[in-house]
Short mmCIF file of C-alpha atoms in Angstrom, two decimals:
data_model
loop_
_atom_site.label_atom_id
_atom_site.label_comp_id
_atom_site.label_asym_id
_atom_site.label_seq_id
_atom_site.Cartn_x
_atom_site.Cartn_y
_atom_site.Cartn_z
CA MET A 1 0.00 0.00 0.00
CA PHE A 2 2.78 2.41 0.95
CA SER A 3 6.40 2.41 -0.15
CA SER A 4 8.63 -0.41 1.07
CA SER A 5 10.64 2.16 3.04
CA ILE A 6 7.58 3.28 5.01
CA HIS A 7 6.53 -0.31 5.71
CA ARG A 8 10.05 -1.11 6.86
CA LYS A 9 10.13 1.85 9.25
CA THR A 10 6.68 0.93 10.54
CA HIS A 11 7.86 -2.66 11.10
CA LEU A 12 10.88 -1.36 13.00
CA PHE A 13 8.73 1.04 15.07
CA PHE A 14 6.26 -1.60 16.24
CA THR A 15 9.07 -4.06 16.92
CA ILE A 16 10.56 -1.48 19.30
CA ILE A 17 7.12 -1.03 20.91
CA LEU A 18 6.82 -4.82 21.26
CA LEU A 19 10.18 -5.19 23.00
CA SER A 20 9.43 -2.18 25.20
CA GLY A 21 6.13 -3.80 26.14
CA LEU A 22 7.92 -6.90 27.43
CA SER A 23 8.87 -4.89 30.52
CA LEU A 24 6.33 -2.06 30.48
CA GLY A 25 3.06 -3.96 30.28
CA LYS A 26 0.16 -5.35 28.32
CA LEU A 27 -0.96 -2.19 26.52
CA LEU A 28 2.27 -1.86 24.56
CA MET A 29 2.27 -5.61 23.87
CA SER A 30 -1.25 -5.46 22.40
CA VAL A 31 -0.67 -2.26 20.38
CA SER A 32 2.56 -3.61 18.87
CA LEU A 33 0.98 -6.95 17.92
CA ILE A 34 -1.87 -5.19 16.12
CA GLY A 35 0.50 -2.72 14.45
CA LEU A 36 2.91 -5.39 13.21
CA SER A 37 0.05 -7.50 11.83
CA ILE A 38 -1.73 -4.65 10.01
CA ASN A 39 1.52 -3.36 8.53
CA TRP A 40 2.36 -6.90 7.34
CA LEU A 41 -1.02 -7.26 5.63
CA LEU A 42 -0.93 -3.81 4.02
CA GLU A 43 2.59 -4.36 2.72
CA GLY A 44 1.47 -7.26 0.52
CA GLU A 45 4.18 -8.99 -1.55
CA PHE A 46 3.03 -12.34 -0.20
CA LEU A 47 4.90 -14.39 -2.80
CA GLN A 48 8.20 -12.87 -1.74
CA LYS A 49 7.26 -13.40 1.89
CA TRP A 50 6.51 -17.06 1.18
CA ASN A 51 9.98 -17.42 -0.33
CA TYR A 52 11.48 -16.15 2.92
CA VAL A 53 9.44 -18.75 4.79
CA LYS A 54 10.68 -21.54 2.48
CA ASN A 55 14.28 -20.40 2.87
CA ARG A 56 13.85 -20.81 6.61
CA HIS A 57 12.68 -24.41 6.17
CA TYR A 58 9.13 -23.34 7.14
CA SER A 59 10.39 -23.00 10.71
CA THR A 60 8.38 -19.94 11.68
CA VAL A 61 5.21 -21.34 10.12
CA ILE A 62 5.74 -24.50 12.18
CA ILE A 63 5.97 -22.37 15.33
CA SER A 64 2.70 -20.65 14.42
CA MET A 65 1.05 -24.09 14.28
CA ILE A 66 1.04 -23.99 18.11
CA PHE A 67 -1.85 -21.53 17.79
CA PHE A 68 -3.70 -23.75 15.33
CA ILE A 69 -3.22 -26.82 17.53
CA GLN A 70 -5.00 -24.94 20.30
CA LEU A 71 -7.66 -23.81 17.81
CA ILE A 72 -8.34 -27.45 16.86
CA TRP A 73 -8.46 -28.52 20.52
CA LEU A 74 -11.06 -25.80 21.13
CA GLY A 75 -13.56 -28.41 19.95
CA PHE A 76 -12.85 -30.55 23.02
CA THR A 77 -13.28 -27.87 25.67
CA PRO A 78 -16.45 -27.77 27.79
CA ASN A 79 -16.01 -24.03 28.33
CA ILE A 80 -15.81 -22.21 25.00
CA GLN A 81 -15.38 -18.82 26.68
CA GLU A 82 -12.23 -19.92 28.52
CA GLY A 83 -10.93 -21.56 25.35
CA LEU A 84 -11.45 -18.41 23.28
CA ASN A 85 -9.79 -16.33 25.99
CA LEU A 86 -6.70 -18.58 25.90
CA LEU A 87 -6.62 -18.32 22.10
CA ARG A 88 -6.67 -14.53 22.45
CA ILE A 89 -3.77 -14.68 24.91
CA ASN A 90 -1.85 -16.96 22.53
CA LEU A 91 -2.24 -14.70 19.47
CA PRO A 92 1.52 -13.91 19.57
CA PHE A 93 2.12 -17.53 18.46
CA LEU A 94 0.05 -16.79 15.35
CA ALA A 95 1.25 -13.29 14.48
CA LEU A 96 4.90 -13.05 15.49
CA PRO A 97 6.30 -16.16 13.73
CA ILE A 98 4.51 -15.22 10.50
CA VAL A 99 5.46 -11.53 10.61
CA PHE A 100 9.12 -11.98 11.57
CA GLY A 101 9.53 -15.24 9.67
CA SER A 102 8.48 -13.73 6.33
CA THR A 103 10.31 -10.42 6.69
CA PRO A 104 14.01 -9.73 6.07
CA PHE A 105 15.76 -9.55 9.41
CA PHE A 106 17.06 -6.27 10.75
CA ILE A 107 20.34 -4.87 9.49
CA LYS A 108 22.99 -3.97 12.09
CA LYS A 109 21.89 -0.35 12.37
CA GLU A 110 18.26 -1.34 12.98
CA LEU A 111 19.26 -4.07 15.41
CA LYS A 112 21.35 -1.61 17.39
CA ILE A 113 18.36 0.77 17.73
CA ILE A 114 16.10 -2.11 18.82
CA ILE A 115 18.51 -3.35 21.48
CA ILE A 116 19.13 0.15 22.85
CA CYS A 117 15.38 0.84 23.08
CA PHE A 118 14.78 -2.56 24.69
CA LEU A 119 17.45 -1.96 27.34
CA LEU A 120 16.18 1.57 28.00
CA SER A 121 12.61 0.32 28.47
CA VAL A 122 13.84 -2.35 30.92
CA LEU A 123 15.76 0.29 32.88
CA ILE A 124 12.68 2.55 32.95
CA SER A 125 10.54 -0.31 34.25
CA THR A 126 13.08 -1.21 36.93
CA LEU A 127 13.27 2.38 38.15
CA TRP A 128 9.48 2.53 38.14
CA VAL A 129 9.26 -0.67 40.22
CA TYR A 130 11.84 0.61 42.67
CA LEU A 131 10.06 3.98 43.07
CA VAL A 132 6.77 2.16 43.66
CA ASP A 133 8.46 0.10 46.38
CA ILE A 134 9.75 3.16 48.25
CA GLY A 135 6.41 4.93 47.87
CA ALA A 136 7.53 7.62 45.43
CA LEU A 137 5.07 6.37 42.77
CA PRO A 138 1.51 5.09 43.32
CA SER A 139 0.53 1.44 43.12
CA LYS A 140 -2.79 -0.31 42.43
CA GLN A 141 -2.27 -2.62 45.41
CA LYS A 142 -0.91 -2.40 48.91
CA ILE A 143 2.88 -2.77 48.97
CA GLU A 144 3.79 -5.22 51.71
CA THR A 145 6.89 -6.81 50.14
CA PHE A 146 9.15 -5.86 47.25
CA ARG A 147 7.31 -8.44 45.12
CA ASP A 148 4.15 -6.32 45.27
CA SER A 149 5.99 -3.48 43.52
CA SER A 150 6.17 -5.55 40.31
CA ILE A 151 3.18 -3.72 38.85
CA PHE A 152 3.62 -4.62 35.18
CA MET A 153 3.32 -8.40 35.60
CA SER A 154 3.87 -11.26 38.04
CA HIS A 155 7.14 -10.88 39.96
CA ILE A 156 8.19 -14.33 38.68
CA ARG A 157 7.79 -13.41 34.99
CA TYR A 158 9.36 -10.01 35.57
CA SER A 159 12.34 -11.60 37.32
CA LEU A 160 12.77 -14.07 34.44
CA LEU A 161 12.76 -11.20 31.94
CA LEU A 162 15.46 -9.41 33.95
CA CYS A 163 17.49 -12.64 33.97
CA PHE A 164 17.35 -12.76 30.17
CA VAL A 165 18.47 -9.13 29.98
CA ILE A 166 21.52 -10.06 32.09
CA LEU A 167 22.32 -12.84 29.61
CA LEU A 168 21.93 -10.37 26.73
CA LEU A 169 24.24 -7.86 28.42
CA LEU A 170 26.87 -10.57 29.01
CA TYR A 171 26.69 -11.42 25.32
CA LEU A 172 27.07 -7.75 24.32
CA LEU A 173 30.05 -7.44 26.68
CA SER A 174 31.65 -10.56 25.15
CA ILE A 175 31.54 -9.04 21.64
CA ASN A 176 32.45 -5.53 22.83
CA LYS A 177 29.13 -3.97 21.80
CA ILE A 178 28.60 -2.14 25.10
CA TYR A 179 30.94 -0.21 27.37
CA LYS A 180 32.17 -2.53 30.13
CA GLY A 181 31.52 -0.04 32.90
CA VAL A 182 27.96 0.60 31.71
CA GLY A 183 27.27 -3.11 31.24
CA ILE A 184 28.58 -4.06 34.69
CA ILE A 185 26.57 -1.29 36.40
CA ILE A 186 23.34 -2.36 34.70
CA ILE A 187 23.95 -6.06 35.47
CA THR A 188 24.61 -5.20 39.13
CA TRP A 189 21.39 -3.16 39.28
CA LEU A 190 19.37 -6.00 37.71
CA LEU A 191 20.90 -8.56 40.11
CA PHE A 192 19.90 -6.30 43.01
CA LEU A 193 16.29 -6.24 41.79
CA ILE A 194 16.16 -10.00 41.13
CA TYR A 195 17.54 -10.58 44.62
CA ASN A 196 14.89 -8.33 46.18
CA LEU A 197 12.06 -9.83 44.13
CA GLY A 198 13.09 -13.12 45.71
CA SER A 199 11.87 -15.51 43.01
CA LEU A 200 13.61 -18.84 43.61
CA THR A 201 12.52 -19.90 40.11
CA ALA A 202 14.35 -16.96 38.52
CA ILE A 203 17.46 -17.29 40.69
CA LEU A 204 17.88 -21.02 40.00
CA GLY A 205 17.08 -20.42 36.33
CA LEU A 206 19.71 -17.68 36.09
CA ILE A 207 22.38 -19.82 37.77
CA THR A 208 21.64 -22.70 35.37
CA ALA A 209 21.55 -20.38 32.36
CA LEU A 210 24.91 -18.89 33.36
CA GLY A 211 26.35 -22.40 33.62
CA VAL A 212 25.07 -23.22 30.12
CA TYR A 213 26.41 -19.90 28.84
CA ILE A 214 29.90 -20.62 30.22
CA LEU A 215 29.72 -24.09 28.65
CA TYR A 216 29.10 -22.39 25.30
CA PHE A 217 32.34 -20.42 25.68
CA ILE A 218 34.23 -23.60 26.63
CA VAL A 219 33.04 -25.37 23.46
CA ASN A 220 33.66 -22.38 21.19
CA ALA A 221 36.90 -21.01 22.65
CA ILE A 222 39.75 -21.19 20.13
CA SER A 223 42.73 -21.42 22.47
CA LYS A 224 43.24 -24.10 25.14
CA LYS A 225 44.08 -21.35 27.62
CA LYS A 226 40.63 -19.80 27.23
CA LYS A 227 38.95 -23.20 27.38
CA LEU A 228 40.69 -23.94 30.68
CA PHE A 229 39.81 -20.49 32.02
CA TYR A 230 36.09 -20.92 31.23
CA LEU A 231 36.15 -24.51 32.52
CA PHE A 232 37.68 -23.34 35.79
CA PHE A 233 35.01 -20.66 36.06
CA LEU A 234 32.24 -23.22 35.39
CA VAL A 235 33.59 -25.67 37.98
CA LEU A 236 33.93 -22.82 40.46
CA LEU A 237 30.30 -21.78 39.87
CA PHE A 238 29.14 -25.39 40.31
CA ILE A 239 31.16 -26.00 43.49
CA PHE A 240 30.10 -22.67 45.01
CA SER A 241 26.39 -23.27 44.25
CA ILE A 242 26.36 -26.84 45.59
CA SER A 243 28.44 -25.98 48.68
CA TYR A 244 26.22 -23.01 49.45
CA LEU A 245 23.04 -25.12 49.25
CA ILE A 246 24.60 -27.93 51.33
CA ASN A 247 25.63 -25.39 53.97
CA ILE A 248 22.08 -23.97 54.14
CA HIS A 249 20.66 -27.50 54.35
CA SER A 250 23.09 -28.56 57.09
CA ASN A 251 22.53 -25.39 59.09
CA TYR A 252 18.77 -25.76 58.83
CA TYR A 253 18.55 -29.41 59.87
CA THR A 254 21.21 -29.52 62.61
CA PRO A 255 19.67 -29.14 66.13
CA LYS A 256 21.40 -26.83 68.62
CA GLU A 257 19.90 -28.53 71.64
CA LYS A 258 19.78 -32.09 72.93
CA ILE A 259 16.42 -32.91 74.47
CA GLU A 260 15.05 -36.06 76.08
CA LEU A 261 11.58 -36.23 74.61
CA ILE A 262 10.28 -38.46 77.40
CA ASN A 263 11.27 -36.00 80.16
CA LEU A 264 9.79 -32.74 78.87
CA PRO A 265 8.18 -30.44 81.48
CA GLU A 266 4.40 -30.71 81.60
CA LYS A 267 3.54 -27.19 82.82
CA THR A 268 4.70 -23.59 82.44
CA LEU A 269 5.80 -21.42 85.36
CA GLN A 270 2.24 -20.08 85.49
CA GLY A 271 0.89 -23.61 85.87
CA ASN A 272 -0.60 -23.97 82.38
CA LYS A 273 -0.13 -27.18 80.43
CA TYR A 274 2.53 -27.34 77.70
CA LEU A 275 1.82 -28.85 74.31
CA HIS A 276 4.72 -31.00 73.06
CA ASP A 277 4.22 -32.47 69.59
CA THR A 278 7.02 -35.06 69.57
CA THR A 279 5.78 -36.48 66.25
CA ASN A 280 6.79 -33.27 64.45
CA LEU A 281 10.42 -32.39 65.09
CA SER A 282 10.65 -29.44 62.70
CA ILE A 283 13.50 -27.06 63.51
CA GLU A 284 13.74 -23.27 63.42
CA ASN A 285 17.29 -21.94 63.72
CA GLY A 286 18.35 -25.20 65.40
CA TYR A 287 15.51 -25.32 67.98
CA TYR A 288 12.47 -27.59 67.96
CA LEU A 289 9.39 -25.71 66.83
CA TRP A 290 6.52 -27.78 68.22
CA LEU A 291 7.79 -28.22 71.78
CA TYR A 292 7.10 -25.96 74.78
CA ILE A 293 3.86 -24.45 73.47
CA SER A 294 1.30 -22.79 75.72
CA GLU A 295 -1.10 -21.25 73.25
CA LYS A 296 -3.22 -19.65 75.96
CA GLU A 297 -0.28 -17.73 77.44
CA VAL A 298 1.11 -16.68 74.04
CA GLU A 299 -2.33 -15.48 72.90
CA ASN A 300 -3.00 -13.45 76.04
CA SER A 301 0.46 -11.87 75.97
CA TRP A 302 0.41 -11.15 72.24
CA ASN A 303 -3.01 -9.49 72.20
CA LYS A 304 -1.74 -6.99 74.79
CA LEU A 305 1.31 -6.15 72.67
CA SER A 306 -0.06 -5.90 69.13
CA GLN A 307 -3.04 -4.53 67.22
CA ILE A 308 -2.94 -7.65 65.02
CA GLN A 309 -4.78 -10.23 67.08
CA PHE A 310 -3.43 -13.73 67.67
CA HIS A 311 -5.83 -15.49 65.28
CA GLU A 312 -5.39 -12.92 62.47
CA LYS A 313 -2.75 -12.77 59.73
CA ASP A 314 0.56 -10.95 59.59
CA LYS A 315 1.39 -8.44 56.85
CA LYS A 316 2.59 -11.24 54.55
CA GLY A 317 -0.79 -12.96 54.81
CA GLN A 318 0.46 -15.77 57.07
CA PRO A 319 -1.42 -16.84 60.24
CA ILE A 320 0.41 -14.70 62.75
CA LYS A 321 0.32 -17.26 65.57
CA TYR A 322 2.66 -19.51 63.58
CA THR A 323 4.90 -16.53 62.81
CA ILE A 324 5.08 -15.88 66.58
CA TYR A 325 5.88 -19.52 67.32
CA ARG A 326 8.65 -19.61 64.73
CA TYR A 327 10.18 -16.32 65.86
CA LEU A 328 10.21 -17.35 69.52
CA THR A 329 11.70 -20.71 68.56
CA SER A 330 14.43 -19.05 66.49
CA LYS A 331 15.53 -17.23 69.67
CA GLY A 332 15.59 -20.47 71.64
CA LEU A 333 12.60 -19.31 73.75
CA ASN A 334 9.62 -21.31 74.94
CA LYS A 335 6.24 -20.46 73.49
CA ASP A 336 4.79 -19.21 76.78
CA ALA A 337 4.37 -16.01 78.80
CA GLN A 338 8.05 -15.95 79.82
CA GLY A 339 9.14 -16.28 76.21
CA MET A 340 6.80 -13.46 75.15
CA GLN A 341 8.27 -11.15 77.82
CA ARG A 342 11.67 -11.46 76.14
CA LEU A 343 10.42 -9.86 72.91
CA THR A 344 11.27 -6.21 72.26
CA LYS A 345 9.03 -3.65 70.53
CA GLN A 346 11.21 -3.92 67.43
CA GLU A 347 10.75 -7.70 67.40
CA ILE A 348 6.98 -7.36 67.79
CA SER A 349 7.04 -5.14 64.70
CA LYS A 350 9.15 -7.71 62.81
CA ILE A 351 6.69 -10.48 63.65
CA GLU A 352 3.77 -8.30 62.49
CA SER A 353 5.63 -7.82 59.19
CA GLY A 354 5.90 -11.59 58.74
CA ASN A 355 9.49 -12.23 59.87
CA THR A 356 9.74 -15.78 61.21
CA SER A 357 13.33 -15.69 62.46
CA CYS A 358 15.43 -13.46 64.70
CA ARG A 359 18.42 -14.25 62.51
CA TYR A 360 19.08 -12.29 59.35
CA TYR A 361 19.32 -14.37 56.19
CA ASN A 362 19.82 -12.97 52.73
CA ARG A 363 16.72 -13.25 50.55
CA PHE A 364 17.94 -16.32 48.66
CA GLU A 365 18.91 -18.21 51.81
CA SER A 366 15.68 -17.14 53.48
CA ARG A 367 13.65 -18.47 50.53
CA VAL A 368 15.56 -21.78 50.48
CA ARG A 369 15.08 -22.22 54.22
CA GLU A 370 11.41 -21.37 53.81
CA SER A 371 11.15 -24.13 51.19
CA PHE A 372 12.75 -26.60 53.62
CA PHE A 373 10.26 -25.57 56.28
CA GLU A 374 7.31 -25.86 53.88
CA TRP A 375 8.44 -29.32 52.76
CA ASP A 376 8.92 -30.58 56.33
CA ASN A 377 5.54 -29.21 57.37
CA PHE A 378 3.86 -30.75 54.32
CA GLN A 379 5.47 -34.13 54.91
CA LYS A 380 4.35 -34.21 58.54
CA THR A 381 0.92 -32.57 58.33
CA GLY A 382 -0.13 -32.91 54.67
CA ASN A 383 -1.23 -29.25 54.82
CA PRO A 384 0.31 -26.98 52.16
CA ASN A 385 -1.86 -23.89 52.81
CA ASN A 386 -0.17 -20.47 52.44
CA HIS A 387 3.11 -22.11 51.38
CA SER A 388 3.86 -21.42 47.71
CA PHE A 389 6.34 -24.28 47.26
CA THR A 390 4.24 -27.07 48.76
CA GLN A 391 1.01 -25.69 47.29
CA ARG A 392 2.62 -26.18 43.88
CA ILE A 393 3.42 -29.80 44.73
CA TYR A 394 -0.19 -30.26 45.81
CA TYR A 395 -1.43 -28.67 42.54
CA TRP A 396 0.84 -31.00 40.55
CA LYS A 397 -0.68 -34.05 42.27
CA ILE A 398 -4.17 -32.81 41.38
CA ALA A 399 -3.04 -32.10 37.80
CA LYS A 400 -1.80 -35.69 37.52
CA LYS A 401 -5.24 -37.00 38.49
CA ILE A 402 -6.96 -34.67 36.01
CA ILE A 403 -4.60 -35.80 33.22
CA PHE A 404 -5.42 -39.48 33.86
CA ASN A 405 -9.10 -38.70 33.21
CA SER A 406 -8.27 -37.93 29.57
CA PRO A 407 -4.58 -38.62 28.91
CA VAL A 408 -4.48 -38.76 25.11
CA LEU A 409 -6.64 -35.87 23.88
CA GLY A 410 -6.87 -33.84 27.06
CA HIS A 411 -9.84 -31.72 28.11
CA GLY A 412 -9.63 -28.98 25.50
CA THR A 413 -8.08 -25.56 25.03
CA GLY A 414 -8.31 -23.47 28.21
CA ALA A 415 -9.94 -26.34 30.12
CA SER A 416 -7.41 -26.50 32.98
CA LYS A 417 -9.17 -23.76 34.96
CA GLU A 418 -12.52 -25.51 34.67
CA GLN A 419 -11.05 -28.94 35.46
CA PHE A 420 -9.43 -27.70 38.67
CA LYS A 421 -12.73 -26.09 39.71
CA LEU A 422 -14.56 -29.36 39.09
CA TYR A 423 -11.94 -31.26 41.08
CA TYR A 424 -12.19 -28.95 44.09
CA HIS A 425 -16.00 -29.16 43.96
CA ALA A 426 -16.10 -32.96 43.71
CA ASN A 427 -13.30 -33.83 46.14
CA GLN A 428 -12.45 -33.00 49.71
CA THR A 429 -9.27 -30.96 49.93
CA VAL A 430 -7.19 -29.42 52.70
CA LEU A 431 -6.70 -26.32 50.58
CA LYS A 432 -8.51 -23.20 51.70
CA LYS A 433 -10.82 -21.56 49.16
CA GLU A 434 -8.37 -18.76 48.39
CA ASN A 435 -5.59 -21.31 47.74
CA GLN A 436 -7.58 -23.49 45.32
CA LYS A 437 -5.68 -22.60 42.16
CA ARG A 438 -4.31 -24.24 39.02
CA SER A 439 -1.19 -26.31 38.39
CA HIS A 440 1.43 -23.52 38.23
CA ASN A 441 3.31 -25.76 35.80
CA GLN A 442 3.12 -25.07 32.06
CA PHE A 443 4.03 -28.63 31.08
CA LEU A 444 1.16 -30.09 33.13
CA THR A 445 -1.26 -27.40 31.98
CA LEU A 446 -0.51 -28.19 28.33
CA ILE A 447 -1.14 -31.89 28.92
CA ILE A 448 -4.41 -31.16 30.77
CA ASN A 449 -5.59 -28.98 27.87
CA LEU A 450 -4.19 -30.83 24.86
CA GLY A 451 -3.47 -34.31 26.18
CA LEU A 452 -0.24 -36.16 25.45
CA LEU A 453 -0.95 -35.98 21.70
CA GLY A 454 -1.29 -32.20 21.65
CA PHE A 455 1.62 -31.78 24.04
CA VAL A 456 3.92 -33.78 21.74
CA LEU A 457 2.77 -31.71 18.75
CA VAL A 458 3.54 -28.44 20.58
CA ILE A 459 7.00 -29.70 21.57
CA PHE A 460 7.59 -30.77 17.96
CA CYS A 461 6.69 -27.25 16.75
CA LEU A 462 9.21 -25.76 19.17
CA LEU A 463 11.98 -28.26 18.33
CA TRP A 464 11.62 -28.14 14.52
CA PRO A 465 13.45 -24.80 14.00
CA ILE A 466 16.15 -25.81 16.46
CA PHE A 467 17.24 -28.75 14.34
CA LYS A 468 16.38 -27.43 10.85
CA LEU A 469 18.13 -24.10 11.35
CA LYS A 470 20.83 -25.44 13.69
CA ILE A 471 20.41 -22.55 16.13
CA THR A 472 21.75 -24.37 19.21
CA PRO A 473 25.27 -22.91 18.76
CA TYR A 474 23.89 -19.37 19.16
CA PRO A 475 25.19 -18.06 22.49
CA LEU A 476 21.84 -16.83 23.82
CA PHE A 477 19.66 -19.73 22.70
CA LEU A 478 20.46 -22.55 25.14
CA PRO A 479 20.73 -20.20 28.16
CA PHE A 480 17.30 -18.80 27.23
CA ILE A 481 15.84 -22.32 26.94
CA SER A 482 17.35 -23.22 30.33
CA LEU A 483 15.72 -20.15 31.85
CA MET A 484 12.36 -20.97 30.27
CA PHE A 485 12.54 -24.55 31.54
CA PHE A 486 12.46 -23.26 35.11
CA ALA A 487 9.72 -20.79 34.13
CA PHE A 488 7.53 -23.56 32.71
CA LEU A 489 8.26 -25.79 35.70
CA SER A 490 6.80 -23.40 38.29
CA ASP A 491 4.46 -21.10 36.38
CA ASP A 492 1.63 -21.25 33.83
CA MET A 493 3.79 -19.10 31.56
CA LEU A 494 1.69 -19.50 28.41
CA GLU A 495 -1.62 -18.87 30.18
CA ARG A 496 -0.86 -15.16 30.66
CA GLN A 497 -0.35 -12.45 28.04
CA ALA A 498 2.97 -11.29 29.51
CA GLY A 499 4.33 -14.85 29.69
CA VAL A 500 3.31 -15.76 26.13
CA THR A 501 4.64 -12.51 24.67
CA ILE A 502 7.99 -12.71 26.49
CA PHE A 503 8.59 -16.32 25.47
CA CYS A 504 7.30 -16.04 21.90
CA THR A 505 9.03 -12.74 21.09
CA ILE A 506 12.48 -13.81 22.26
CA TYR A 507 12.18 -17.33 20.83
CA VAL A 508 10.97 -16.15 17.40
CA LEU A 509 13.61 -13.42 17.16
CA ILE A 510 16.34 -15.98 17.92
CA VAL A 511 14.94 -18.23 15.17
CA ALA A 512 14.67 -15.27 12.80
CA TYR A 513 18.33 -14.41 13.46
CA SER A 514 19.49 -17.70 11.94
CA PRO A 515 22.07 -17.22 9.13
CA VAL A 516 19.61 -17.67 6.26
CA ASN A 517 17.69 -14.67 7.53
CA LYS A 518 20.50 -12.11 7.52
CA ARG A 519 20.60 -9.74 4.62
#
């Protein structure tokens, strides 16, 4: 319709908007998708575009088949509205592979502009998030933890995006396409944010991706000296990571006190009876959590000290009585009136804020220890409520049962939400109403919706370009896949617009950057 120059500039403009939207929210994602699609249609020249597709071994068209697989499986879903909604969310799988796969890839000058704009948008979003956290900018929700300041999307997806940006910056540093000082400062800033967001998924994904990235340099290094240097660095990263986790594990599970369980005191100094649960020997900072409990004394003392009553929740949404028990235990105090008298005003405030330990742990260690606690509690009580790690395990068990009801063809596009609702309605569950959610695992969600047949087809569509275009040697590809593996393992990544757009945009652009696409 217009000149090729205008269409090219329009394509570049909406690509920049798309990449900016990855960190700045849904509006930009939607606008860019519409703009790229309309410009592609108005440009015409479909025969030439088809030739580009053929030159790429139909790889991008194969990726777009993921959308059509879900369209076909719409016929199996009992809830057409949910199915159509998921199709809408997955429109990037239809539009982006076709648009980028049938268009000449960006020349160096264009690519430089895109990357600069992408990095600037990420920096803007990070500053925005930080200012929201400190109260300098408004938020739609109450800010209780740093995670709540992630206003553009889930803190998990946002953390994963920041992890990819770190990988991109490392790549740019390795080819001298960014000033070292600038690159290091930005990476440090992003690591600070990832650390404060506290997503174990993102942190473990980043560590794994970095390991894969170093492995790439080992394989591709020309000199033996460089190979040995990168190998040393990889081994060092591995040893440090494993040793650190072992140290946390050992510290968590090693008791600081020796107690004869058959000779525990029966009453407090005030004459009230102690509760000693000797069947649950969970530890908090080396002390046994479920021994020396006088709930009556703790409740009476606490209600005099705090405006948050004993049977209410702390500021993290946890039942505050268990926060009190854990905090007292971490100090080596009994859960009775005498133990409560040892708490300072500052410690009362910490407990109200959801702190479960008197000891300071960095956010990563705190999250790992919390996972240990959740697992121990789940193993001994079977109750995962208000614990994100063990709730996921519980969801996965339910997902397994749902899958067995229709393992081959699944329940239809978008059916996972409905299937979980039906399960909770038909079966008794320990989960509270507010915790009755879906699988939080993209692999399981795909199998619930599409069955094993549809799942295999989706995986085939994703693997086809990898082998046909031989893109595995690209430095960013395998680290990105490693990162997404962790994302899919703990989040319904492709059930949300932000998740689909982040994954599809980066994956398609990597495919589009294969050698046959350069001009």
